[in-house]
XYZ file of C-alpha atoms in Angstrom:
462
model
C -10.797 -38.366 26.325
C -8.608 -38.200 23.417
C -4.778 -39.434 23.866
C -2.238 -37.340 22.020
C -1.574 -39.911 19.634
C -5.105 -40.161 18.311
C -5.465 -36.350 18.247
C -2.399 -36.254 16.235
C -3.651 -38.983 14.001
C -6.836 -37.228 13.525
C -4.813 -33.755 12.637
C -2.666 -35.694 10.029
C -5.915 -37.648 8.529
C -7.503 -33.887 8.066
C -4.519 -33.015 6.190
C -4.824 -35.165 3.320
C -8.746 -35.422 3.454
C -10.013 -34.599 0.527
C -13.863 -33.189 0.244
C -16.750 -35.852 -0.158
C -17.500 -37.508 -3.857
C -21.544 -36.764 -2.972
C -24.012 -35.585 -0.725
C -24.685 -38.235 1.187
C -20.899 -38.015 2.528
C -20.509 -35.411 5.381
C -17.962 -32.600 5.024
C -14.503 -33.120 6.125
C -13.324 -30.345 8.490
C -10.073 -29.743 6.782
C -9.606 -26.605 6.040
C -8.029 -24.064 9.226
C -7.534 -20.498 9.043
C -4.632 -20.112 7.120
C -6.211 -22.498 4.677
C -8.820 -20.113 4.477
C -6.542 -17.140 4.200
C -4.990 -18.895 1.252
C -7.848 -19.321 -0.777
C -9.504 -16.037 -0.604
C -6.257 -14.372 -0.737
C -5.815 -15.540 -4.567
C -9.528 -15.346 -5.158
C -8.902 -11.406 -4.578
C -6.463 -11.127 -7.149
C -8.139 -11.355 -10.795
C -6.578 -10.284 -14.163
C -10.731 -8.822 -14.432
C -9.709 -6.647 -11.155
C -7.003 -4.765 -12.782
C -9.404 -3.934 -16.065
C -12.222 -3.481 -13.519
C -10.424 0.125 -12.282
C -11.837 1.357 -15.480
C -15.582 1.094 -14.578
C -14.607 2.475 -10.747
C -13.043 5.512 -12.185
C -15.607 5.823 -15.053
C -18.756 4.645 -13.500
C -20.875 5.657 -16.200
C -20.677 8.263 -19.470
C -20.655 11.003 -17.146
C -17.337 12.846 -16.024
C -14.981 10.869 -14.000
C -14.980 10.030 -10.144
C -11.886 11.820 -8.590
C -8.743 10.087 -7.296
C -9.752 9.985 -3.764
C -13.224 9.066 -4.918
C -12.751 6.214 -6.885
C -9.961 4.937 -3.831
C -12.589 5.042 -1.608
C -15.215 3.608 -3.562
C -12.931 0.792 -4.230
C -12.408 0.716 -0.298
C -16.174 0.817 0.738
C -17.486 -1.903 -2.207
C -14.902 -4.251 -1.158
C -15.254 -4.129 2.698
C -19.668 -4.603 1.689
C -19.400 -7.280 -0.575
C -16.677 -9.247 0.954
C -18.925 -8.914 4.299
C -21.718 -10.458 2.337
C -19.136 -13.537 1.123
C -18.045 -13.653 4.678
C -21.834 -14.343 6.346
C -22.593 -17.108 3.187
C -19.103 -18.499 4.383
C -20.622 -18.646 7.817
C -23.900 -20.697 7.460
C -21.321 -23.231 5.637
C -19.179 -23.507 8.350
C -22.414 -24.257 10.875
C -24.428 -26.643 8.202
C -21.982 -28.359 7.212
C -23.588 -27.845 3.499
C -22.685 -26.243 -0.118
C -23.965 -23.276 -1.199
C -26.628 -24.020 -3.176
C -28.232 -27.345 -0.398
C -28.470 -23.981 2.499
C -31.327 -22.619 0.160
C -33.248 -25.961 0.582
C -33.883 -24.511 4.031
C -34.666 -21.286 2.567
C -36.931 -21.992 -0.469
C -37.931 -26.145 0.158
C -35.763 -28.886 -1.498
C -37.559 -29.115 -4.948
C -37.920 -24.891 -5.543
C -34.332 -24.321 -4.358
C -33.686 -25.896 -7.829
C -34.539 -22.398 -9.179
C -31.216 -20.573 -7.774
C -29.440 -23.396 -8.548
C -29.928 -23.687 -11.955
C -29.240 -20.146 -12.507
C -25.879 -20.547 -10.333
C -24.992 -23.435 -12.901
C -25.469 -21.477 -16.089
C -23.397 -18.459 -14.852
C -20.776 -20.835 -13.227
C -20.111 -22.620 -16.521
C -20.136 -19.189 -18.159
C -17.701 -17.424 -15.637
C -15.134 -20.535 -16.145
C -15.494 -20.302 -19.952
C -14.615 -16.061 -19.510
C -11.919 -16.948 -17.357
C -10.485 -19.935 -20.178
C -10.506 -17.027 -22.550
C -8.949 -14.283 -20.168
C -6.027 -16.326 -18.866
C -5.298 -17.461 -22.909
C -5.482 -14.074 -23.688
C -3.122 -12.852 -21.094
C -0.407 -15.734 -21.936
C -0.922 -15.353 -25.887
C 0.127 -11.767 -25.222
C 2.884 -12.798 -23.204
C 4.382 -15.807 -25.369
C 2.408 -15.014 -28.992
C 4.659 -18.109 -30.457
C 1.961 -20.275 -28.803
C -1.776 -20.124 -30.563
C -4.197 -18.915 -28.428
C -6.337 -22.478 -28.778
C -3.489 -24.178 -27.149
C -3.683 -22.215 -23.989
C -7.161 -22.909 -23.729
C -6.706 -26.500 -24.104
C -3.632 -25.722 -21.335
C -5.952 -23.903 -19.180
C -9.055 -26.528 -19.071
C -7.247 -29.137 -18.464
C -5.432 -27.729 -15.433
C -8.522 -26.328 -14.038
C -10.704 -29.472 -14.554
C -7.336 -31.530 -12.759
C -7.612 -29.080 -10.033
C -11.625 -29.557 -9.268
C -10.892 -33.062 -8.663
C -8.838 -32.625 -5.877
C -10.128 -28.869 -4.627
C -9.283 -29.294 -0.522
C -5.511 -30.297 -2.196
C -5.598 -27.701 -4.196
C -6.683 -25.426 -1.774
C -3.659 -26.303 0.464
C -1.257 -25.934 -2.314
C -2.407 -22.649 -2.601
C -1.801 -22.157 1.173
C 1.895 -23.014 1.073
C 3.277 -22.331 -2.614
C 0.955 -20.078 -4.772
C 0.360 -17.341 -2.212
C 3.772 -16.014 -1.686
C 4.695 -15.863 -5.151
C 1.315 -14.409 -6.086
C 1.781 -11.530 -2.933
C 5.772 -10.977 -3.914
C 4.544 -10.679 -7.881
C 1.703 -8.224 -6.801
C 3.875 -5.914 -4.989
C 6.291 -5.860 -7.242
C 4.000 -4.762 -10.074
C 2.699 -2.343 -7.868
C 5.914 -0.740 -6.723
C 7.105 -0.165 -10.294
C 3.751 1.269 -11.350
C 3.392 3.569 -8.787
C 7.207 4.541 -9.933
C 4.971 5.741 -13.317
C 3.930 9.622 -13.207
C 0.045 9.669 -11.961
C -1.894 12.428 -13.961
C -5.332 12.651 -12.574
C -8.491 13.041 -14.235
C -9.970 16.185 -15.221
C -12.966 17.570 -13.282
C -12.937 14.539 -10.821
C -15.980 14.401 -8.482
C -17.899 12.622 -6.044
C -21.107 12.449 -8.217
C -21.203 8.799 -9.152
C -19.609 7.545 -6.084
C -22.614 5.180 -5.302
C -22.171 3.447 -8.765
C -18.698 2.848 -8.303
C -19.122 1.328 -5.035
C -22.004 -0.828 -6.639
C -19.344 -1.980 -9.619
C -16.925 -3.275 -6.703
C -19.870 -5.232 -4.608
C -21.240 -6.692 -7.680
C -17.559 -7.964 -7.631
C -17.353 -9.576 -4.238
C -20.707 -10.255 -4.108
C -20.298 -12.927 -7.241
C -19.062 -15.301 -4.711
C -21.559 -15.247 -2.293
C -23.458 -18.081 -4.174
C -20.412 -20.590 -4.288
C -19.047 -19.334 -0.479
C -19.933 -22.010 1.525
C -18.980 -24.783 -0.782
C -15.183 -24.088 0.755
C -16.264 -22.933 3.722
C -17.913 -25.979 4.890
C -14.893 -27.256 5.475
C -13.583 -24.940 7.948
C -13.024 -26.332 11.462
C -14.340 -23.124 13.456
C -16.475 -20.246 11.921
C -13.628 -18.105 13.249
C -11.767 -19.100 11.093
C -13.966 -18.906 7.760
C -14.973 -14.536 9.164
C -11.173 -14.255 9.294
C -10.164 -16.048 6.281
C -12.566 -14.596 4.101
C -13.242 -11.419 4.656
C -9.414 -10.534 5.329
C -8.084 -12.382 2.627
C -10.232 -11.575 0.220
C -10.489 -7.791 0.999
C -6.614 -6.914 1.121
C -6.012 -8.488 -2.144
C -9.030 -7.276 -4.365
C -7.971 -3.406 -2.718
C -4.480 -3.682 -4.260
C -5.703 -5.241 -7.640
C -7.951 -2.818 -7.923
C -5.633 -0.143 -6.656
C -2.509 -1.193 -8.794
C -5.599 -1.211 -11.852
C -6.471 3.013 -10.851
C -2.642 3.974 -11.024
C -1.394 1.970 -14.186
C -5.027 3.405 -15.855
C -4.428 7.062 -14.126
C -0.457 6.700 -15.335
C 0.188 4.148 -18.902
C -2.644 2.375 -19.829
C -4.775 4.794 -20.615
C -7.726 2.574 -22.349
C -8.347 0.106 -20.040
C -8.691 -2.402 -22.120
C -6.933 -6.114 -21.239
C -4.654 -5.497 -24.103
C -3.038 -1.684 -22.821
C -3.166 -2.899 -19.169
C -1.738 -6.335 -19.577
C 0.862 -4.141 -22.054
C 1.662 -1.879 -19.597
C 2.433 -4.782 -16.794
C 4.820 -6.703 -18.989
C 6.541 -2.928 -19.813
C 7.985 -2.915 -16.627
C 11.298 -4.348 -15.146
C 10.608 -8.448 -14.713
C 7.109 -7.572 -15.744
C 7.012 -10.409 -18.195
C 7.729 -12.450 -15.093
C 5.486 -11.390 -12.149
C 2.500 -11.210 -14.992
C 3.053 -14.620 -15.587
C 2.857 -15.576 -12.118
C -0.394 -13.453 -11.808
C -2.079 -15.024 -15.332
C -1.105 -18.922 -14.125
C -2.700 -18.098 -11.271
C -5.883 -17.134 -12.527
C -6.590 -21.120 -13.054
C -7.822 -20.895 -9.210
C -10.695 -18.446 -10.347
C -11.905 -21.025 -12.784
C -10.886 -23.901 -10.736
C -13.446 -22.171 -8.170
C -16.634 -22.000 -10.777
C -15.988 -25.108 -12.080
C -15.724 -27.196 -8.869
C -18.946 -25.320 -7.815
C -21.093 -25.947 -10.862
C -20.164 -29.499 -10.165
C -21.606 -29.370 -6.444
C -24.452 -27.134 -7.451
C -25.471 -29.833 -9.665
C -25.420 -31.972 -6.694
C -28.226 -30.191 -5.445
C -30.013 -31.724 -7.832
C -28.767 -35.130 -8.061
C -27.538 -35.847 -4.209
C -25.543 -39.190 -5.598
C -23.886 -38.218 -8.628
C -19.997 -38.249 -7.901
C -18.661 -34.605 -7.993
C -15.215 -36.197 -10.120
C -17.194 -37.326 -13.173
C -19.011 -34.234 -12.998
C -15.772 -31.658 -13.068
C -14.665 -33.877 -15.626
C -17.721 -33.427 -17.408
C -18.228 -29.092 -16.609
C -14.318 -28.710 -17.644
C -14.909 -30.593 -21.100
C -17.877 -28.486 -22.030
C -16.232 -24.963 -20.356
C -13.443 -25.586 -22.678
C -15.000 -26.695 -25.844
C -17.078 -23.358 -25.666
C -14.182 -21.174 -24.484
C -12.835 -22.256 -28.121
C -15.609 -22.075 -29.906
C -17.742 -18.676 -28.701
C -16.808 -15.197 -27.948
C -17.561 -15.261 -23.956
C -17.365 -11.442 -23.948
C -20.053 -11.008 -25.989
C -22.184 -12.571 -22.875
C -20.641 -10.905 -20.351
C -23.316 -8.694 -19.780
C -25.641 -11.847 -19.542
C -23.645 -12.991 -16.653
C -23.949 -10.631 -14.640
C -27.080 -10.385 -15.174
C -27.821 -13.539 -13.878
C -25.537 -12.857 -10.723
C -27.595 -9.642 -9.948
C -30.575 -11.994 -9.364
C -28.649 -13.479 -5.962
C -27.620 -9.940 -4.015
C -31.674 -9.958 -2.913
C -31.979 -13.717 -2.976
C -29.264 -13.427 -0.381
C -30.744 -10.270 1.749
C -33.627 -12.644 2.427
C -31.366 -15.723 3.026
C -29.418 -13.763 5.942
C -32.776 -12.474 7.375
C -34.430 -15.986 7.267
C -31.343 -18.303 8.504
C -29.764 -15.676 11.030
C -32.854 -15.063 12.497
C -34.810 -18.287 12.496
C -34.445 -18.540 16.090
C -35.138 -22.224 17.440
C -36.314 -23.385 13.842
C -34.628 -26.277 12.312
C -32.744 -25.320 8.584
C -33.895 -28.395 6.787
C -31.311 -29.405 4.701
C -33.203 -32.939 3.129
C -34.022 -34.064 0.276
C -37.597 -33.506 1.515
C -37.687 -29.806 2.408
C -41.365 -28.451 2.086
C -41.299 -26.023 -0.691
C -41.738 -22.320 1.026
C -43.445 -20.384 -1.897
C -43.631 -17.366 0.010
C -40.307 -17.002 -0.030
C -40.096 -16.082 -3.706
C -42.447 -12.594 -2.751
C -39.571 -10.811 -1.460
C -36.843 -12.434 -3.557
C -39.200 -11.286 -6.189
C -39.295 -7.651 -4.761
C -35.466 -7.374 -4.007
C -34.647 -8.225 -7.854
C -37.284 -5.671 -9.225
C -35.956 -2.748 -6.438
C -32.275 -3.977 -8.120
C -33.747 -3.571 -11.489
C -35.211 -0.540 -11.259
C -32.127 1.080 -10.465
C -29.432 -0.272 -12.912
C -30.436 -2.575 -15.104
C -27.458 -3.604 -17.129
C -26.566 -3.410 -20.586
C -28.739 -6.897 -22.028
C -30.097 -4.156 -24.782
C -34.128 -5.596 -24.495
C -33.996 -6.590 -20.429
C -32.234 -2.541 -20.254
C -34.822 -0.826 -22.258
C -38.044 -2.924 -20.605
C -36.850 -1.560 -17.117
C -35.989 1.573 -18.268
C -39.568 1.490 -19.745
C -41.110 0.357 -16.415
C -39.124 3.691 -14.790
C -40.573 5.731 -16.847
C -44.020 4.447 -16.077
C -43.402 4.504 -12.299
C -42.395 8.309 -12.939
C -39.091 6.691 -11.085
C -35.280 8.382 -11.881
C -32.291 6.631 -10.454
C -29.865 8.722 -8.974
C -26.591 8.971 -8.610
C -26.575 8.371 -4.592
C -28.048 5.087 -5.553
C -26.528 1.377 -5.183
C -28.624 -1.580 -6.594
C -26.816 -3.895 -4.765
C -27.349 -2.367 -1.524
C -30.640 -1.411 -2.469
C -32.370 -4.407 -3.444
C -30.143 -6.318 -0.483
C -32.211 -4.449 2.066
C -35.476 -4.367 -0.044
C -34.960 -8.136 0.173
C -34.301 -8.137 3.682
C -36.992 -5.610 4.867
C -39.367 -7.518 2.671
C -38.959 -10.842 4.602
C -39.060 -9.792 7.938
C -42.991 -9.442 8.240
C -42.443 -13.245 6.733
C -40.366 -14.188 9.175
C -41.814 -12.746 11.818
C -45.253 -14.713 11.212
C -43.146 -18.009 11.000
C -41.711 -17.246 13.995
C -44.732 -17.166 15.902
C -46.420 -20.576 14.189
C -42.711 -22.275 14.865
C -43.090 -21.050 18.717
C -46.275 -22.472 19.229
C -45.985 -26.134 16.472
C -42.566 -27.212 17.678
C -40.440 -25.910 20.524
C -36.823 -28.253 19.606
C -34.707 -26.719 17.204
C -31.944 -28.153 15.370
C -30.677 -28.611 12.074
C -31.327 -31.749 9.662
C -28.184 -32.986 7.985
C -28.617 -33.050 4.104
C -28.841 -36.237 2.483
C-alpha cells in the first residue's frame, strides 16, 4: 500500500505533468474536476456566442422567434449538445485515447483516417476564424495597432499555448476563469440595465431551428472532446466538468448576445455588438478580458489538429507539429478572408453529429467487445452505411448555405417529394438516424462477438 509520502509525491508529479509528445506515451491523469471545470468554463464563452444570438432569434428569413422562445431554445440546444460533448469526454476518460484514435475502434485503424482528415481541415480552419475574430475584436478596441499585428500577436500566443496545453489548462483553472466570470457578469449587468424592446410578431414557429443553431454549437467539440478529457482522473469528473462548465457559460453568452441584440446592437454584426460592449461603463475593459481570452478557443483547435494528425503518424512529436499548425493558421489568417469559408466549416462539422450517433451506439453498447485502439484495427466498412445514412437524413433537412452542396440537396428534396419543416432539427435528426441505423449492426456483432471470443477488454493504442 501506498505511504503518504509517495501518494503526495505522486499528486505533486500530476501537477506539473504535462500531456505525452506521441502516441506511444500513455496519458497522464492530470487533470481533476476543477481542472475540468476550468476549461470548459472558458470554452463556453466565445466572442462567436454573443453574434450567434442573431441566428437564435432569427433562425431563418421568416418572422422572428419570441423572447421566451429564443431563451429557451438557447436553453434546450445547449443542455443537447453539451450532453453530446459530455459522452465523447467520457470514452476519453475510460480509453485513455484522443478523439480522433476512439474511432479506430469504431471504423478500423486505416479508414478512421477518413474523420480525421476532415477534423484536420476544419480544425486548421476554425483556428484561422478565430486569428481573425480575436484581431478584429482588439483592432476595434485599440485601432492604433494594425490589424496584421494582432494576428501575428494572436498566433504566436496560441501556438506557445499548444505546447504546453495540460499547463495551460491549469492556468486557466486558477487565473483566467475568475476574471473571465467577473468580466461576463459585469457586461451582462450593464446590458440588461439597456431598455429591452422585443420583436414584433414573436413566435414559436422556428423553434426547432434555433435549437439546431445552438447544438451545431456545442456539438463542434464533440470531435476534439476527449483529447482533454483523457486526462481526467475519474469520469466523474470529465460528466461534471464538461457538461456544467460548458453549459452555464455558453447560456449567458448567448443570453447577454439576445438582450444587447433585443436592446443596442440592433444588426448583429461583430462590429455593432462588440460596439455596444465597449459603450458601456469599463466596457473597454471587461471586453478586453473576454477578446484575450478567446486565444483558449484557438489554442483548443490548434492543439487538436496537432493530435489528430497523430492519428495518422503515431510517432510524430505533437510540439513540432503545433509549431508547424500555428505557422500555417496564421499565415492564412493574414492572407484569406476566413469568413468567406465559414459556411464550408460547418459544413464539414455537420458530417460528425451522425458519425457520432453511431459512435455512442457502437462503443456504449459493445458489451464484452474489446475497443481496439492499435495501429492494426481491422477496417469495419460497414460502419460507413449508417454514418452514410445519418449525414444524408442531416442533409435533407438543412443543408447549409455552400450555394452548389445547398441547391443539389434541395434538388434531391424535391425529388423525394420531401419538405422540411419547421419542427425539424438536423442535428437531432440525423443523430438518431445514425444511431437507429447501427443498432441492427450492432446487434449482429454482438451475437458473432458472443460466440468468437468471450474476454473483453480494451487494447491500448500504440
Amino acid at each position: 500500500m501506498a505511504t503518504t509520502a509517495e501518494r503526495n509525491d505522486l499528486s505533486e508529479r500530476l501537477e506539473h505533468a504535462e500531456a505525452a509528445l506521441t502516441l506511444e506515451e500513455p496519458a497522464p491523469r492530470a487533470l481533476r474536476l476543477i481542472d475540468q471545470l476550468g476549461l470548459w468554463g472558458n470554452l463556453g464563452v466565445s466572442l462567436l456566442g454573443f453574434t450567434g444570438a442573431l441566428y437564435v432569434l432569427y433562425p431563418s428569413n421568416g418572422a422572428p422567434l419570441s423572447i421566451a422562445a429564443a431563451l429557451v431554445a438557447i436553453v434546450i440546444g445547449t443542455a443537447l449538445g453539451t450532453a453530446a460533448v459530455s459522452a465523447a469526454g467520457v470514452a476519453g476518460t475510460q480509453t485513455g485515447a484522443p478523439a480522433m484514435v476512439l474511432l479506430r475502434g469504431l471504423l478500423g485503424a486505416k479508414l478512421s483516417w477518413l474523420p480525421t482528415v476532415l477534423n484536420i481541415v476544419q480544425l486548421v480552419g476554425w483556428t484561422v476564424f478565430e486569428l481573425v475574430v480575436i484581431s478584429t475584436a482588439l483592432h476595434q478596441m485599440a485601432g492604433g495597432v494594425p490589424r496584421w499585428a494582432y494576428v501575428l500577436m494572436g498566433g504566436v500566443v496560441t501556438t506557445t499555448l499548444a505546447l504546453y496545453p495540460l499547463s495551460w489548462i491549469r492556468v486557466l483553472r486558477r487565473y483566467v476563469t475568475v476574471a473571465v466570470v467577473i468580466a461576463l457578469a459585469y457586461v451582462g449587468i450593464q446590458i440588461l440595465h439597456k431598455p429591452v424592446s422585443a420583436p414584433k410578431d414573436g413566435n414559436w414557429t422556428q423553434f426547432w431551428l434555433a435549437v439546431d443553431t445552438v447544438i451545431a454549437v456545442a456539438v463542434s467539440f464533440v470531435p476534439v472532446a476527449a483529447d482533454y478529457t483523457r486526462h481526467s482522473k475519474r469520469v466523474r469528473d470529465t460528466v461534471i466538468g464538461s457538461f456544467v462548465g460548458y453549459s452555464v457559460t455558453q447560456i449567458a453568452c448567448y443570453g447577454i448576445g439576445l438582450v444587447a441584440l433585443l436592446s443596442v446592437a440592433k444588426s448583429g454584426s461583430d462590429h455593432d455588438m462588440f460596439a455596444a460592449f465597449l459603450a458601456v461603463p469599463l466596457g473597454t475593459l471587461a471586453f478586453a478580458v473576454l477578446a484575450v481570452r478567446e486565444v483558449d478557443q484557438s489554442f483548443v483547435d490548434t492543439y487538436s489538429t496537432a493530435v489528430s494528425v497523430q492519428n495518422l503518424r503515431p510517432r510524430w512529436d505533437r510540439r513540432v507539429l503545433a509549431l508547424a499548425l500555428g505557422g500555417i493558421a496564421t499565415v492564412l489568417a493574414l492572407a484569406i478572408d476566413i469568413y468567406d469559408y465559414e459556411s464550408f466549416l460547418l459544413l464539414l462539422g455537420s458530417v460528425f453529429v451522425p458519425l457520432f450517433g453511431v459512435f455512442v451506439v457502437d462503443y456504449f453498447g459493445r458489451s464484452r467487445r474489446p475497443w481496439d485502439l492499435s495501429e492494426t484495427a481491422p477496417t469495419r466498412w460497414v460502419m460507413l452505411l449508417p454514418w452514410l445514412i445519418g449525414c444524408c437524413a442531416y442533409q435533407l433537412v438543412n443543408p447549409g448555405y455552400v450555394g452548389w452542396w445547398s441547391s443539389m440537396w434541395t434538388h434531391v428534396d424535391d425529388r423525394l417529394h420531401f419538405t422540411p419543416t419547421s419542427w425539424m432539427s438536423a442535428s437531432i435528426i440525423s443523430f438518431v438516424v445514425a444511431a437507429l441505423a447501427t443498432v441492427p449492426v450492432e446487434l449482429v456483432r454482438r451475437r458473432k462477438d458472443a460466440r468468437a471470443d468471450p474476454s473483453g477488454g480494451v487494447r491500448r493504442a500504440r
